[in-house]
């Protein structure tokens, strides 16, 4: 079964009050709805005519795998995967240092409380004001403590064109 989509649009130039007055004064049966037909990709909002499909793609999994085809980039990756970007990226070195000090202090406090416990027991009592991952919880139950190393603060491009500072630690990246 295929859905039928009908739409009616008021003029963008109308003021809010004018639009509300129109809704108060107009009965639903009196509205001249237009039928919308989705495009080939099932888009039906903001339909536009574009030629994106004819352009050279930035990347393609088949090209990366060496199975032919064309793309601007032959290789690509996820980049640095931290699963805690809000903690390990910031605008300035000082701000990032402050965040990482807080994160490391909270983590080390939980190491003192939960070291040696089984994983599930440790997970039920940790401080969730910081971001945990499987690898960091493994370090916690092993009793591994972290310390801030300011030399690990590096310049980075974030998503993908914003210059930021990154605390690039193997312990806090999901490799």
PDB file of N, CA and C in Angstrom, residues 6 10-11 21 26 39 42 44 59 63 66 68 70 86 109 114-115 118-120 136 145-146 148 155:
ATOM      1  N   UNK A   6      -0.633  14.895   0.731  1.00  0.00           N
ATOM      2  CA  UNK A   6      -1.208  16.154   0.281  1.00  0.00           C
ATOM      3  C   UNK A   6      -0.624  17.266   1.138  1.00  0.00           C
ATOM      4  N   UNK A  10       1.323  28.040   3.321  1.00  0.00           N
ATOM      5  CA  UNK A  10       1.036  29.472   3.373  1.00  0.00           C
ATOM      6  C   UNK A  10       2.271  30.222   2.911  1.00  0.00           C
ATOM      7  N   UNK A  11       2.103  31.466   2.553  1.00  0.00           N
ATOM      8  CA  UNK A  11       3.236  32.258   2.090  1.00  0.00           C
ATOM      9  C   UNK A  11       4.190  32.544   3.246  1.00  0.00           C
ATOM     10  N   UNK A  21      -4.711  33.876  11.930  1.00  0.00           N
ATOM     11  CA  UNK A  21      -6.042  34.330  11.509  1.00  0.00           C
ATOM     12  C   UNK A  21      -6.570  33.460  10.378  1.00  0.00           C
ATOM     13  N   UNK A  26     -10.412  29.412   8.220  1.00  0.00           N
ATOM     14  CA  UNK A  26     -10.503  28.447   7.119  1.00  0.00           C
ATOM     15  C   UNK A  26     -10.857  27.060   7.623  1.00  0.00           C
ATOM     16  N   UNK A  39      10.154  11.804  -4.736  1.00  0.00           N
ATOM     17  CA  UNK A  39      11.106  11.551  -5.817  1.00  0.00           C
ATOM     18  C   UNK A  39      11.604  10.110  -5.751  1.00  0.00           C
ATOM     19  N   UNK A  42      12.436   8.716  -2.399  1.00  0.00           N
ATOM     20  CA  UNK A  42      11.342   8.827  -1.432  1.00  0.00           C
ATOM     21  C   UNK A  42      11.391  10.099  -0.592  1.00  0.00           C
ATOM     22  N   UNK A  44      10.055  13.773   0.043  1.00  0.00           N
ATOM     23  CA  UNK A  44       8.849  14.508  -0.315  1.00  0.00           C
ATOM     24  C   UNK A  44       8.785  15.888   0.321  1.00  0.00           C
ATOM     25  N   UNK A  59      33.908   9.406  -1.477  1.00  0.00           N
ATOM     26  CA  UNK A  59      34.488   8.113  -1.132  1.00  0.00           C
ATOM     27  C   UNK A  59      33.501   7.016  -1.475  1.00  0.00           C
ATOM     28  N   UNK A  63      35.574   1.265  -4.005  1.00  0.00           N
ATOM     29  CA  UNK A  63      36.861   1.822  -4.435  1.00  0.00           C
ATOM     30  C   UNK A  63      37.925   1.522  -3.376  1.00  0.00           C
ATOM     31  N   UNK A  66      39.248  -1.845  -3.548  1.00  0.00           N
ATOM     32  CA  UNK A  66      39.970  -2.163  -4.776  1.00  0.00           C
ATOM     33  C   UNK A  66      39.111  -2.864  -5.814  1.00  0.00           C
ATOM     34  N   UNK A  68      37.234  -1.492  -8.083  1.00  0.00           N
ATOM     35  CA  UNK A  68      36.905  -0.620  -9.211  1.00  0.00           C
ATOM     36  C   UNK A  68      36.032   0.544  -8.789  1.00  0.00           C
ATOM     37  N   UNK A  70      35.080   4.846  -9.154  1.00  0.00           N
ATOM     38  CA  UNK A  70      35.811   6.092  -9.001  1.00  0.00           C
ATOM     39  C   UNK A  70      35.311   6.834  -7.768  1.00  0.00           C
ATOM     40  N   UNK A  86      33.170  14.888  23.644  1.00  0.00           N
ATOM     41  CA  UNK A  86      32.883  16.072  24.459  1.00  0.00           C
ATOM     42  C   UNK A  86      33.933  16.278  25.556  1.00  0.00           C
ATOM     43  N   UNK A 109      39.269   8.211  41.086  1.00  0.00           N
ATOM     44  CA  UNK A 109      38.482   8.045  42.312  1.00  0.00           C
ATOM     45  C   UNK A 109      37.703   6.732  42.265  1.00  0.00           C
ATOM     46  N   UNK A 114      36.597   0.774  43.168  1.00  0.00           N
ATOM     47  CA  UNK A 114      36.079  -0.422  42.483  1.00  0.00           C
ATOM     48  C   UNK A 114      37.145  -1.352  41.911  1.00  0.00           C
ATOM     49  N   UNK A 115      38.400  -1.056  42.115  1.00  0.00           N
ATOM     50  CA  UNK A 115      39.477  -1.898  41.596  1.00  0.00           C
ATOM     51  C   UNK A 115      39.331  -3.321  42.137  1.00  0.00           C
ATOM     52  N   UNK A 118      34.257  -7.325  40.108  1.00  0.00           N
ATOM     53  CA  UNK A 118      33.794  -7.833  38.815  1.00  0.00           C
ATOM     54  C   UNK A 118      33.218  -6.659  38.021  1.00  0.00           C
ATOM     55  N   UNK A 119      33.287  -6.791  36.726  1.00  0.00           N
ATOM     56  CA  UNK A 119      32.864  -5.731  35.811  1.00  0.00           C
ATOM     57  C   UNK A 119      31.463  -5.200  36.126  1.00  0.00           C
ATOM     58  N   UNK A 120      30.475  -6.076  36.276  1.00  0.00           N
ATOM     59  CA  UNK A 120      29.095  -5.648  36.522  1.00  0.00           C
ATOM     60  C   UNK A 120      28.955  -4.938  37.858  1.00  0.00           C
ATOM     61  N   UNK A 136      37.815   1.394  29.015  1.00  0.00           N
ATOM     62  CA  UNK A 136      38.117   2.157  30.234  1.00  0.00           C
ATOM     63  C   UNK A 136      37.599   1.408  31.461  1.00  0.00           C
ATOM     64  N   UNK A 145      45.464   3.324  36.943  1.00  0.00           N
ATOM     65  CA  UNK A 145      45.189   4.749  37.138  1.00  0.00           C
ATOM     66  C   UNK A 145      45.741   5.524  35.946  1.00  0.00           C
ATOM     67  N   UNK A 146      45.103   6.657  35.677  1.00  0.00           N
ATOM     68  CA  UNK A 146      45.530   7.539  34.591  1.00  0.00           C
ATOM     69  C   UNK A 146      46.113   8.813  35.180  1.00  0.00           C
ATOM     70  N   UNK A 148      47.296  12.951  33.744  1.00  0.00           N
ATOM     71  CA  UNK A 148      47.284  13.894  32.626  1.00  0.00           C
ATOM     72  C   UNK A 148      48.688  14.085  32.090  1.00  0.00           C
ATOM     73  N   UNK A 155      46.983  19.399  17.996  1.00  0.00           N
ATOM     74  CA  UNK A 155      46.047  20.052  17.082  1.00  0.00           C
ATOM     75  C   UNK A 155      45.318  18.984  16.282  1.00  0.00           C
TER      76      UNK A 155
END
